[in-house]
Structure formats: structure tokens, C-alpha cells
Amino acid sequence: MVRLIQVGMGGMGNAWLRAVGGSDEAEYAGLVEIDEAIARKQCDAYDLNPGTVYATLSEALGRLEADGVLVITPPQFHREQSVEALRAGVPVLSEKPLADTMEAAAEIVTAADETGVLHMVAQNYRYSVPVQTLKSVLDSGAVGQVGAATVRFFRGPHFGGFRESMAHPLIVDMSIHHFDMMRYLLGREVVQVRGFAFNPAWSWFDGDASAHLSLSCEGQVQVGYHASWCSQGAETPWNGEWRFECEGGVVTLEGDRVLVYRPGAEPEPVPEVALPRTGQSYLLHEFVEALRGGPRPATTCQDNIRSLEIVFRALSAVGSGD
């Protein structure tokens, strides 16, 4: 069994506590949680030994033998925790986003490059049945090349906590998923972002929780992105709803179902791709396989910094009004 240290037990830590707890490949060497109340609550909820919980990563690394570190903390802590683990020679699987600034992300990439130690980012939206089904259709060429795409995302989550006080909660904490999906599905990099962000009067977020963006990709492929985290109804799935304009028709992801529309024909439902694992379970398996000498994960920090770069291009665009 691969032995892991998880840093951060609350919030998104729940998803990873479930993933590791249900894995036949990985187990906990220990956990790190600065909030004693959260640590006690989670130890009770997941039947964990309180004696394996430490207040800092430094303490855990000094006392435990571990094969990997899961960094499941707010973005502003990712640089310190990731770099510490990498410099100690311990591979990292980190929650997205890679970091809270491009400078911090670059430091993580530098540490990974200089040490040769794996750093992987948890872009779990890639590894769902709907997204893999959509990817299979686009990659098959059955509807020809993609010329443009439109993405719609509308939800109204009440998270509480740090997200509701962020300056740009949607773009920084949510849109990173869709930007990463964009790169993955199109197989192209984003070269320019324009648009604006705003916050409706009824929003419960302090910062801008809605955005309309126009993204230009390599090969002159254009993407329209319309999204909100303070929608009051008619919500989309978390994956969003996607429409790809192709030379031989249109491919859509609607209600997490993939459809192909051809001129003059009825829409064709696409059979779902079968996946033995999805989401965090898939990412954990991919990380474990890499630690055992298997293939290098697709979402290493060296690749994922390009998805994060789109976030900061978007922030620059909405900040300037371009």
C-alpha cells in the first residue's frame, strides 16, 4: 500500500478522505490539520486515529515515512506546502488551483523541475463519464474539426468560508475547471482572453461571482464562456453545458449527456464511455500508478500551470475591462 500524508481535513478534504478510505492501493501514514475541532470531527466521522494527526506538515514529514503528500488546503498555502514536500523528496498531489499567484505556481514548477519529484494537480473534472465521452467524440474526427465553442455554467452554491470573501471566486476557484477542460477537449492552448466580471445585487459573494469571457485559442478557435455562481434557478451541471461548432455538425454536452447534431438529421445520443474510476478516485489511482513507476500523469504542475495562466489572463481582462 502507498502511504500518504493528507494536509487539510475540512472542506474538500472530505472528498479525499472518502477516496483514500475506499482505496485498495493507498492508506494514510498521517494527516495534518491546524484546526483541532475539525481534526476531532473528521477523525470521528472517518474512524481515523487522532494520534496520526499533526499540526504542521514539517512535523508530519519529520516523524513519518510517506510515499506522497496530498495538499488539500486553500490556494494561498499550496506553494509553501508543495515546495516543502518536493524539497523533502516526497511527491505531491495537490488540489486545484496549482497556487494563488503565477509567481507561486512558478516556484512550485521550479521545485519539481530541480528535484525531479512528481507534482500533480487534481483536475478531477477531466475524469468523469460525460467529459470522457465528449472527448472521445471530438478526438474521433467524426464531426470534423472544431471551429468554435460556447460554454454555459450557472449554479448558486452557498459555500460559506473563504470562497465568499474572494475578489473573484468564480474565475479563481471554479472556472479553472472549465479552462482546464477547454484545453483538454480542444487540444489547444488559449492565447487571449477578453471580457468582464460582475456581481448581481442579490449575490451573497463579496467579489465578482459572474463573468462573460471570450477566449481565443490556437488555430483561431474561439470560445464564449458565460458563467455565474449566484444563479437563482435553471442550474446547469457542474461540468457546464458545452456546444462545439464543427465542420460536419454540432457536438453538445447537455445535462451531462453528449449529443451530435448533423444537418437535417435528428440529434444522435452518444453512448457513454465506460470508466472503472472517476473523479478523485481516478486521480488517486493515477498518482499511485506514477509512484509505482507507471505513466506520468497528464496534469503535472508543468502542464497545469498553463490552465492557471488562463485564470490570470481572465483576471487581467476583467480588471482592465478589455
PDB file of N, CA and C in Angstrom, residues 224-310:
ATOM      1  N   GLY A 224     -16.745  31.123 -26.299  1.00  0.00           N
ATOM      2  CA  GLY A 224     -17.506  32.034 -25.450  1.00  0.00           C
ATOM      3  C   GLY A 224     -17.812  31.361 -24.128  1.00  0.00           C
ATOM      4  N   TYR A 225     -17.587  32.064 -23.035  1.00  0.00           N
ATOM      5  CA  TYR A 225     -17.760  31.496 -21.691  1.00  0.00           C
ATOM      6  C   TYR A 225     -18.670  32.400 -20.878  1.00  0.00           C
ATOM      7  N   HIS A 226     -19.807  31.883 -20.463  1.00  0.00           N
ATOM      8  CA  HIS A 226     -20.801  32.645 -19.712  1.00  0.00           C
ATOM      9  C   HIS A 226     -21.115  31.865 -18.437  1.00  0.00           C
ATOM     10  N   ALA A 227     -20.824  32.475 -17.276  1.00  0.00           N
ATOM     11  CA  ALA A 227     -20.890  31.688 -16.043  1.00  0.00           C
ATOM     12  C   ALA A 227     -21.284  32.537 -14.849  1.00  0.00           C
ATOM     13  N   SER A 228     -21.895  31.872 -13.872  1.00  0.00           N
ATOM     14  CA  SER A 228     -22.256  32.551 -12.622  1.00  0.00           C
ATOM     15  C   SER A 228     -22.305  31.547 -11.482  1.00  0.00           C
ATOM     16  N   TRP A 229     -21.902  32.028 -10.292  1.00  0.00           N
ATOM     17  CA  TRP A 229     -22.003  31.251  -9.062  1.00  0.00           C
ATOM     18  C   TRP A 229     -23.106  31.796  -8.159  1.00  0.00           C
ATOM     19  N   CYS A 230     -23.916  32.721  -8.670  1.00  0.00           N
ATOM     20  CA  CYS A 230     -25.008  33.244  -7.845  1.00  0.00           C
ATOM     21  C   CYS A 230     -26.314  33.200  -8.622  1.00  0.00           C
ATOM     22  N   SER A 231     -26.476  32.175  -9.435  1.00  0.00           N
ATOM     23  CA  SER A 231     -27.705  31.980 -10.201  1.00  0.00           C
ATOM     24  C   SER A 231     -28.829  31.539  -9.259  1.00  0.00           C
ATOM     25  N   GLN A 232     -30.036  31.999  -9.552  1.00  0.00           N
ATOM     26  CA  GLN A 232     -31.178  31.697  -8.701  1.00  0.00           C
ATOM     27  C   GLN A 232     -32.126  30.662  -9.300  1.00  0.00           C
ATOM     28  N   GLY A 233     -31.672  29.908 -10.300  1.00  0.00           N
ATOM     29  CA  GLY A 233     -32.523  28.861 -10.857  1.00  0.00           C
ATOM     30  C   GLY A 233     -32.008  28.367 -12.184  1.00  0.00           C
ATOM     31  N   ALA A 234     -32.684  27.329 -12.729  1.00  0.00           N
ATOM     32  CA  ALA A 234     -32.304  26.722 -14.011  1.00  0.00           C
ATOM     33  C   ALA A 234     -30.810  26.417 -14.048  1.00  0.00           C
ATOM     34  N   GLU A 235     -30.335  25.742 -13.014  1.00  0.00           N
ATOM     35  CA  GLU A 235     -28.905  25.482 -12.895  1.00  0.00           C
ATOM     36  C   GLU A 235     -28.416  24.476 -13.933  1.00  0.00           C
ATOM     37  N   THR A 236     -27.178  24.628 -14.342  1.00  0.00           N
ATOM     38  CA  THR A 236     -26.508  23.665 -15.208  1.00  0.00           C
ATOM     39  C   THR A 236     -25.805  22.634 -14.330  1.00  0.00           C
ATOM     40  N   PRO A 237     -25.395  21.505 -14.909  1.00  0.00           N
ATOM     41  CA  PRO A 237     -24.498  20.602 -14.162  1.00  0.00           C
ATOM     42  C   PRO A 237     -23.176  21.315 -13.852  1.00  0.00           C
ATOM     43  N   TRP A 238     -22.419  20.765 -12.925  1.00  0.00           N
ATOM     44  CA  TRP A 238     -21.128  21.360 -12.564  1.00  0.00           C
ATOM     45  C   TRP A 238     -20.160  21.350 -13.746  1.00  0.00           C
ATOM     46  N   ASN A 239     -20.284  20.374 -14.632  1.00  0.00           N
ATOM     47  CA  ASN A 239     -19.439  20.371 -15.823  1.00  0.00           C
ATOM     48  C   ASN A 239     -19.744  21.534 -16.750  1.00  0.00           C
ATOM     49  N   GLY A 240     -20.913  22.141 -16.584  1.00  0.00           N
ATOM     50  CA  GLY A 240     -21.375  23.151 -17.514  1.00  0.00           C
ATOM     51  C   GLY A 240     -22.061  22.514 -18.712  1.00  0.00           C
ATOM     52  N   GLU A 241     -22.552  23.341 -19.599  1.00  0.00           N
ATOM     53  CA  GLU A 241     -23.125  22.873 -20.856  1.00  0.00           C
ATOM     54  C   GLU A 241     -22.285  23.438 -21.999  1.00  0.00           C
ATOM     55  N   TRP A 242     -21.880  22.563 -22.898  1.00  0.00           N
ATOM     56  CA  TRP A 242     -20.913  22.896 -23.940  1.00  0.00           C
ATOM     57  C   TRP A 242     -21.533  22.676 -25.317  1.00  0.00           C
ATOM     58  N   ARG A 243     -21.167  23.544 -26.250  1.00  0.00           N
ATOM     59  CA  ARG A 243     -21.582  23.412 -27.652  1.00  0.00           C
ATOM     60  C   ARG A 243     -20.351  23.643 -28.532  1.00  0.00           C
ATOM     61  N   PHE A 244     -20.028  22.654 -29.366  1.00  0.00           N
ATOM     62  CA  PHE A 244     -18.883  22.740 -30.266  1.00  0.00           C
ATOM     63  C   PHE A 244     -19.389  22.836 -31.706  1.00  0.00           C
ATOM     64  N   GLU A 245     -19.036  23.919 -32.369  1.00  0.00           N
ATOM     65  CA  GLU A 245     -19.380  24.103 -33.774  1.00  0.00           C
ATOM     66  C   GLU A 245     -18.296  23.430 -34.613  1.00  0.00           C
ATOM     67  N   CYS A 246     -18.680  22.383 -35.338  1.00  0.00           N
ATOM     68  CA  CYS A 246     -17.710  21.592 -36.106  1.00  0.00           C
ATOM     69  C   CYS A 246     -18.070  21.635 -37.592  1.00  0.00           C
ATOM     70  N   GLU A 247     -17.120  21.265 -38.437  1.00  0.00           N
ATOM     71  CA  GLU A 247     -17.358  21.358 -39.872  1.00  0.00           C
ATOM     72  C   GLU A 247     -18.451  20.411 -40.357  1.00  0.00           C
ATOM     73  N   GLY A 248     -18.691  19.309 -39.628  1.00  0.00           N
ATOM     74  CA  GLY A 248     -19.703  18.353 -40.043  1.00  0.00           C
ATOM     75  C   GLY A 248     -20.951  18.344 -39.180  1.00  0.00           C
ATOM     76  N   GLY A 249     -21.071  19.321 -38.286  1.00  0.00           N
ATOM     77  CA  GLY A 249     -22.231  19.354 -37.411  1.00  0.00           C
ATOM     78  C   GLY A 249     -21.909  20.018 -36.078  1.00  0.00           C
ATOM     79  N   VAL A 250     -22.682  19.702 -35.065  1.00  0.00           N
ATOM     80  CA  VAL A 250     -22.529  20.296 -33.736  1.00  0.00           C
ATOM     81  C   VAL A 250     -22.478  19.167 -32.701  1.00  0.00           C
ATOM     82  N   VAL A 251     -21.579  19.292 -31.745  1.00  0.00           N
ATOM     83  CA  VAL A 251     -21.490  18.346 -30.630  1.00  0.00           C
ATOM     84  C   VAL A 251     -21.806  19.117 -29.350  1.00  0.00           C
ATOM     85  N   THR A 252     -22.709  18.572 -28.532  1.00  0.00           N
ATOM     86  CA  THR A 252     -23.082  19.262 -27.300  1.00  0.00           C
ATOM     87  C   THR A 252     -22.945  18.351 -26.088  1.00  0.00           C
ATOM     88  N   LEU A 253     -22.738  18.987 -24.957  1.00  0.00           N
ATOM     89  CA  LEU A 253     -22.868  18.333 -23.659  1.00  0.00           C
ATOM     90  C   LEU A 253     -24.022  19.047 -22.966  1.00  0.00           C
ATOM     91  N   GLU A 254     -25.155  18.377 -22.876  1.00  0.00           N
ATOM     92  CA  GLU A 254     -26.369  18.957 -22.311  1.00  0.00           C
ATOM     93  C   GLU A 254     -26.867  18.053 -21.186  1.00  0.00           C
ATOM     94  N   GLY A 255     -26.985  18.616 -19.980  1.00  0.00           N
ATOM     95  CA  GLY A 255     -27.429  17.790 -18.867  1.00  0.00           C
ATOM     96  C   GLY A 255     -26.551  16.576 -18.655  1.00  0.00           C
ATOM     97  N   ASP A 256     -25.246  16.732 -18.902  1.00  0.00           N
ATOM     98  CA  ASP A 256     -24.255  15.655 -18.795  1.00  0.00           C
ATOM     99  C   ASP A 256     -24.492  14.523 -19.792  1.00  0.00           C
ATOM    100  N   ARG A 257     -25.223  14.806 -20.876  1.00  0.00           N
ATOM    101  CA  ARG A 257     -25.402  13.856 -21.979  1.00  0.00           C
ATOM    102  C   ARG A 257     -24.771  14.436 -23.225  1.00  0.00           C
ATOM    103  N   VAL A 258     -24.043  13.608 -23.987  1.00  0.00           N
ATOM    104  CA  VAL A 258     -23.387  14.062 -25.208  1.00  0.00           C
ATOM    105  C   VAL A 258     -24.284  13.752 -26.406  1.00  0.00           C
ATOM    106  N   LEU A 259     -24.517  14.768 -27.241  1.00  0.00           N
ATOM    107  CA  LEU A 259     -25.352  14.626 -28.432  1.00  0.00           C
ATOM    108  C   LEU A 259     -24.600  15.156 -29.642  1.00  0.00           C
ATOM    109  N   VAL A 260     -24.849  14.539 -30.794  1.00  0.00           N
ATOM    110  CA  VAL A 260     -24.301  15.010 -32.066  1.00  0.00           C
ATOM    111  C   VAL A 260     -25.465  15.447 -32.952  1.00  0.00           C
ATOM    112  N   TYR A 261     -25.386  16.654 -33.474  1.00  0.00           N
ATOM    113  CA  TYR A 261     -26.391  17.194 -34.384  1.00  0.00           C
ATOM    114  C   TYR A 261     -25.763  17.337 -35.770  1.00  0.00           C
ATOM    115  N   ARG A 262     -26.368  16.708 -36.771  1.00  0.00           N
ATOM    116  CA  ARG A 262     -25.898  16.832 -38.148  1.00  0.00           C
ATOM    117  C   ARG A 262     -26.979  17.541 -38.974  1.00  0.00           C
ATOM    118  N   PRO A 263     -26.583  18.228 -40.029  1.00  0.00           N
ATOM    119  CA  PRO A 263     -27.562  18.981 -40.820  1.00  0.00           C
ATOM    120  C   PRO A 263     -28.724  18.103 -41.294  1.00  0.00           C
ATOM    121  N   GLY A 264     -29.954  18.529 -40.983  1.00  0.00           N
ATOM    122  CA  GLY A 264     -31.132  17.828 -41.453  1.00  0.00           C
ATOM    123  C   GLY A 264     -31.449  16.521 -40.775  1.00  0.00           C
ATOM    124  N   ALA A 265     -30.749  16.195 -39.694  1.00  0.00           N
ATOM    125  CA  ALA A 265     -30.954  14.901 -39.021  1.00  0.00           C
ATOM    126  C   ALA A 265     -31.350  15.113 -37.564  1.00  0.00           C
ATOM    127  N   GLU A 266     -31.939  14.090 -36.986  1.00  0.00           N
ATOM    128  CA  GLU A 266     -32.284  14.123 -35.568  1.00  0.00           C
ATOM    129  C   GLU A 266     -31.004  14.037 -34.730  1.00  0.00           C
ATOM    130  N   PRO A 267     -31.008  14.627 -33.537  1.00  0.00           N
ATOM    131  CA  PRO A 267     -29.816  14.520 -32.679  1.00  0.00           C
ATOM    132  C   PRO A 267     -29.498  13.065 -32.328  1.00  0.00           C
ATOM    133  N   GLU A 268     -28.202  12.751 -32.326  1.00  0.00           N
ATOM    134  CA  GLU A 268     -27.740  11.396 -32.053  1.00  0.00           C
ATOM    135  C   GLU A 268     -27.140  11.320 -30.647  1.00  0.00           C
ATOM    136  N   PRO A 269     -27.778  10.615 -29.727  1.00  0.00           N
ATOM    137  CA  PRO A 269     -27.147  10.424 -28.409  1.00  0.00           C
ATOM    138  C   PRO A 269     -25.893   9.569 -28.548  1.00  0.00           C
ATOM    139  N   VAL A 270     -24.842   9.946 -27.849  1.00  0.00           N
ATOM    140  CA  VAL A 270     -23.581   9.210 -27.909  1.00  0.00           C
ATOM    141  C   VAL A 270     -23.506   8.264 -26.714  1.00  0.00           C
ATOM    142  N   PRO A 271     -23.262   6.967 -26.952  1.00  0.00           N
ATOM    143  CA  PRO A 271     -23.137   6.027 -25.822  1.00  0.00           C
ATOM    144  C   PRO A 271     -22.027   6.455 -24.866  1.00  0.00           C
ATOM    145  N   GLU A 272     -22.269   6.317 -23.589  1.00  0.00           N
ATOM    146  CA  GLU A 272     -21.288   6.736 -22.597  1.00  0.00           C
ATOM    147  C   GLU A 272     -20.051   5.852 -22.613  1.00  0.00           C
ATOM    148  N   VAL A 273     -18.910   6.477 -22.418  1.00  0.00           N
ATOM    149  CA  VAL A 273     -17.659   5.752 -22.238  1.00  0.00           C
ATOM    150  C   VAL A 273     -17.683   5.090 -20.863  1.00  0.00           C
ATOM    151  N   ALA A 274     -17.223   3.857 -20.791  1.00  0.00           N
ATOM    152  CA  ALA A 274     -17.165   3.147 -19.503  1.00  0.00           C
ATOM    153  C   ALA A 274     -15.855   3.487 -18.791  1.00  0.00           C
ATOM    154  N   LEU A 275     -15.945   3.921 -17.534  1.00  0.00           N
ATOM    155  CA  LEU A 275     -14.764   4.239 -16.741  1.00  0.00           C
ATOM    156  C   LEU A 275     -14.785   3.435 -15.447  1.00  0.00           C
ATOM    157  N   PRO A 276     -13.700   2.714 -15.148  1.00  0.00           N
ATOM    158  CA  PRO A 276     -13.666   1.959 -13.883  1.00  0.00           C
ATOM    159  C   PRO A 276     -13.556   2.874 -12.668  1.00  0.00           C
ATOM    160  N   ARG A 277     -13.008   4.088 -12.868  1.00  0.00           N
ATOM    161  CA  ARG A 277     -12.870   5.062 -11.782  1.00  0.00           C
ATOM    162  C   ARG A 277     -13.170   6.450 -12.330  1.00  0.00           C
ATOM    163  N   THR A 278     -13.647   7.334 -11.466  1.00  0.00           N
ATOM    164  CA  THR A 278     -13.893   8.716 -11.857  1.00  0.00           C
ATOM    165  C   THR A 278     -13.440   9.648 -10.742  1.00  0.00           C
ATOM    166  N   GLY A 279     -13.360  10.940 -11.067  1.00  0.00           N
ATOM    167  CA  GLY A 279     -13.087  11.969 -10.065  1.00  0.00           C
ATOM    168  C   GLY A 279     -11.847  11.725  -9.240  1.00  0.00           C
ATOM    169  N   GLN A 280     -11.975  11.949  -7.921  1.00  0.00           N
ATOM    170  CA  GLN A 280     -10.824  11.800  -7.022  1.00  0.00           C
ATOM    171  C   GLN A 280     -10.284  10.376  -7.011  1.00  0.00           C
ATOM    172  N   SER A 281     -11.157   9.385  -7.177  1.00  0.00           N
ATOM    173  CA  SER A 281     -10.685   8.000  -7.199  1.00  0.00           C
ATOM    174  C   SER A 281      -9.774   7.755  -8.389  1.00  0.00           C
ATOM    175  N   TYR A 282     -10.122   8.337  -9.539  1.00  0.00           N
ATOM    176  CA  TYR A 282      -9.265   8.197 -10.708  1.00  0.00           C
ATOM    177  C   TYR A 282      -7.930   8.892 -10.470  1.00  0.00           C
ATOM    178  N   LEU A 283      -7.983  10.118  -9.956  1.00  0.00           N
ATOM    179  CA  LEU A 283      -6.755  10.884  -9.736  1.00  0.00           C
ATOM    180  C   LEU A 283      -5.834  10.178  -8.747  1.00  0.00           C
ATOM    181  N   LEU A 284      -6.427   9.641  -7.679  1.00  0.00           N
ATOM    182  CA  LEU A 284      -5.622   8.915  -6.690  1.00  0.00           C
ATOM    183  C   LEU A 284      -4.965   7.705  -7.330  1.00  0.00           C
ATOM    184  N   HIS A 285      -5.714   6.970  -8.147  1.00  0.00           N
ATOM    185  CA  HIS A 285      -5.153   5.798  -8.832  1.00  0.00           C
ATOM    186  C   HIS A 285      -4.022   6.210  -9.767  1.00  0.00           C
ATOM    187  N   GLU A 286      -4.221   7.291 -10.520  1.00  0.00           N
ATOM    188  CA  GLU A 286      -3.180   7.755 -11.450  1.00  0.00           C
ATOM    189  C   GLU A 286      -1.915   8.166 -10.690  1.00  0.00           C
ATOM    190  N   PHE A 287      -2.098   8.819  -9.552  1.00  0.00           N
ATOM    191  CA  PHE A 287      -0.973   9.234  -8.714  1.00  0.00           C
ATOM    192  C   PHE A 287      -0.224   8.006  -8.184  1.00  0.00           C
ATOM    193  N   VAL A 288      -0.965   7.043  -7.677  1.00  0.00           N
ATOM    194  CA  VAL A 288      -0.351   5.817  -7.139  1.00  0.00           C
ATOM    195  C   VAL A 288       0.407   5.076  -8.236  1.00  0.00           C
ATOM    196  N   GLU A 289      -0.205   4.959  -9.413  1.00  0.00           N
ATOM    197  CA  GLU A 289       0.460   4.282 -10.532  1.00  0.00           C
ATOM    198  C   GLU A 289       1.776   4.963 -10.879  1.00  0.00           C
ATOM    199  N   ALA A 290       1.781   6.301 -10.867  1.00  0.00           N
ATOM    200  CA  ALA A 290       3.020   7.034 -11.172  1.00  0.00           C
ATOM    201  C   ALA A 290       4.076   6.778 -10.105  1.00  0.00           C
ATOM    202  N   LEU A 291       3.663   6.731  -8.843  1.00  0.00           N
ATOM    203  CA  LEU A 291       4.618   6.463  -7.759  1.00  0.00           C
ATOM    204  C   LEU A 291       5.220   5.077  -7.880  1.00  0.00           C
ATOM    205  N   ARG A 292       4.475   4.169  -8.489  1.00  0.00           N
ATOM    206  CA  ARG A 292       4.964   2.802  -8.672  1.00  0.00           C
ATOM    207  C   ARG A 292       5.742   2.625  -9.976  1.00  0.00           C
ATOM    208  N   GLY A 293       6.022   3.724 -10.654  1.00  0.00           N
ATOM    209  CA  GLY A 293       6.814   3.652 -11.877  1.00  0.00           C
ATOM    210  C   GLY A 293       5.994   3.611 -13.144  1.00  0.00           C
ATOM    211  N   GLY A 294       4.681   3.840 -13.036  1.00  0.00           N
ATOM    212  CA  GLY A 294       3.808   3.836 -14.205  1.00  0.00           C
ATOM    213  C   GLY A 294       3.872   5.133 -14.980  1.00  0.00           C
ATOM    214  N   PRO A 295       2.909   5.354 -15.883  1.00  0.00           N
ATOM    215  CA  PRO A 295       2.916   6.546 -16.732  1.00  0.00           C
ATOM    216  C   PRO A 295       2.861   7.844 -15.926  1.00  0.00           C
ATOM    217  N   ARG A 296       3.473   8.867 -16.470  1.00  0.00           N
ATOM    218  CA  ARG A 296       3.434  10.185 -15.848  1.00  0.00           C
ATOM    219  C   ARG A 296       2.022  10.758 -15.992  1.00  0.00           C
ATOM    220  N   PRO A 297       1.439  11.315 -14.948  1.00  0.00           N
ATOM    221  CA  PRO A 297       0.082  11.855 -15.039  1.00  0.00           C
ATOM    222  C   PRO A 297      -0.016  12.996 -16.047  1.00  0.00           C
ATOM    223  N   ALA A 298      -1.210  13.176 -16.592  1.00  0.00           N
ATOM    224  CA  ALA A 298      -1.432  14.244 -17.576  1.00  0.00           C
ATOM    225  C   ALA A 298      -1.409  15.623 -16.935  1.00  0.00           C
ATOM    226  N   THR A 299      -1.836  15.708 -15.665  1.00  0.00           N
ATOM    227  CA  THR A 299      -1.993  17.023 -15.041  1.00  0.00           C
ATOM    228  C   THR A 299      -0.861  17.340 -14.068  1.00  0.00           C
ATOM    229  N   THR A 300       0.373  17.167 -14.523  1.00  0.00           N
ATOM    230  CA  THR A 300       1.516  17.588 -13.716  1.00  0.00           C
ATOM    231  C   THR A 300       1.498  19.105 -13.573  1.00  0.00           C
ATOM    232  N   CYS A 301       2.240  19.613 -12.599  1.00  0.00           N
ATOM    233  CA  CYS A 301       2.297  21.067 -12.432  1.00  0.00           C
ATOM    234  C   CYS A 301       2.865  21.737 -13.672  1.00  0.00           C
ATOM    235  N   GLN A 302       3.785  21.040 -14.368  1.00  0.00           N
ATOM    236  CA  GLN A 302       4.384  21.634 -15.569  1.00  0.00           C
ATOM    237  C   GLN A 302       3.342  21.864 -16.666  1.00  0.00           C
ATOM    238  N   ASP A 303       2.345  20.981 -16.737  1.00  0.00           N
ATOM    239  CA  ASP A 303       1.256  21.181 -17.693  1.00  0.00           C
ATOM    240  C   ASP A 303       0.184  22.102 -17.124  1.00  0.00           C
ATOM    241  N   ASN A 304      -0.163  21.904 -15.863  1.00  0.00           N
ATOM    242  CA  ASN A 304      -1.309  22.603 -15.289  1.00  0.00           C
ATOM    243  C   ASN A 304      -1.097  24.093 -15.128  1.00  0.00           C
ATOM    244  N   ILE A 305       0.148  24.533 -15.100  1.00  0.00           N
ATOM    245  CA  ILE A 305       0.395  25.973 -14.984  1.00  0.00           C
ATOM    246  C   ILE A 305      -0.191  26.708 -16.194  1.00  0.00           C
ATOM    247  N   ARG A 306      -0.369  25.996 -17.314  1.00  0.00           N
ATOM    248  CA  ARG A 306      -0.990  26.622 -18.487  1.00  0.00           C
ATOM    249  C   ARG A 306      -2.481  26.850 -18.273  1.00  0.00           C
ATOM    250  N   SER A 307      -3.129  25.959 -17.545  1.00  0.00           N
ATOM    251  CA  SER A 307      -4.540  26.185 -17.192  1.00  0.00           C
ATOM    252  C   SER A 307      -4.658  27.350 -16.223  1.00  0.00           C
ATOM    253  N   LEU A 308      -3.740  27.409 -15.257  1.00  0.00           N
ATOM    254  CA  LEU A 308      -3.756  28.516 -14.300  1.00  0.00           C
ATOM    255  C   LEU A 308      -3.480  29.842 -14.997  1.00  0.00           C
ATOM    256  N   GLU A 309      -2.641  29.814 -16.008  1.00  0.00           N
ATOM    257  CA  GLU A 309      -2.339  31.043 -16.750  1.00  0.00           C
ATOM    258  C   GLU A 309      -3.608  31.645 -17.360  1.00  0.00           C
ATOM    259  N   ILE A 310      -4.554  30.799 -17.782  1.00  0.00           N
ATOM    260  CA  ILE A 310      -5.816  31.305 -18.335  1.00  0.00           C
ATOM    261  C   ILE A 310      -6.586  32.063 -17.258  1.00  0.00           C
TER     262      ILE A 310
END
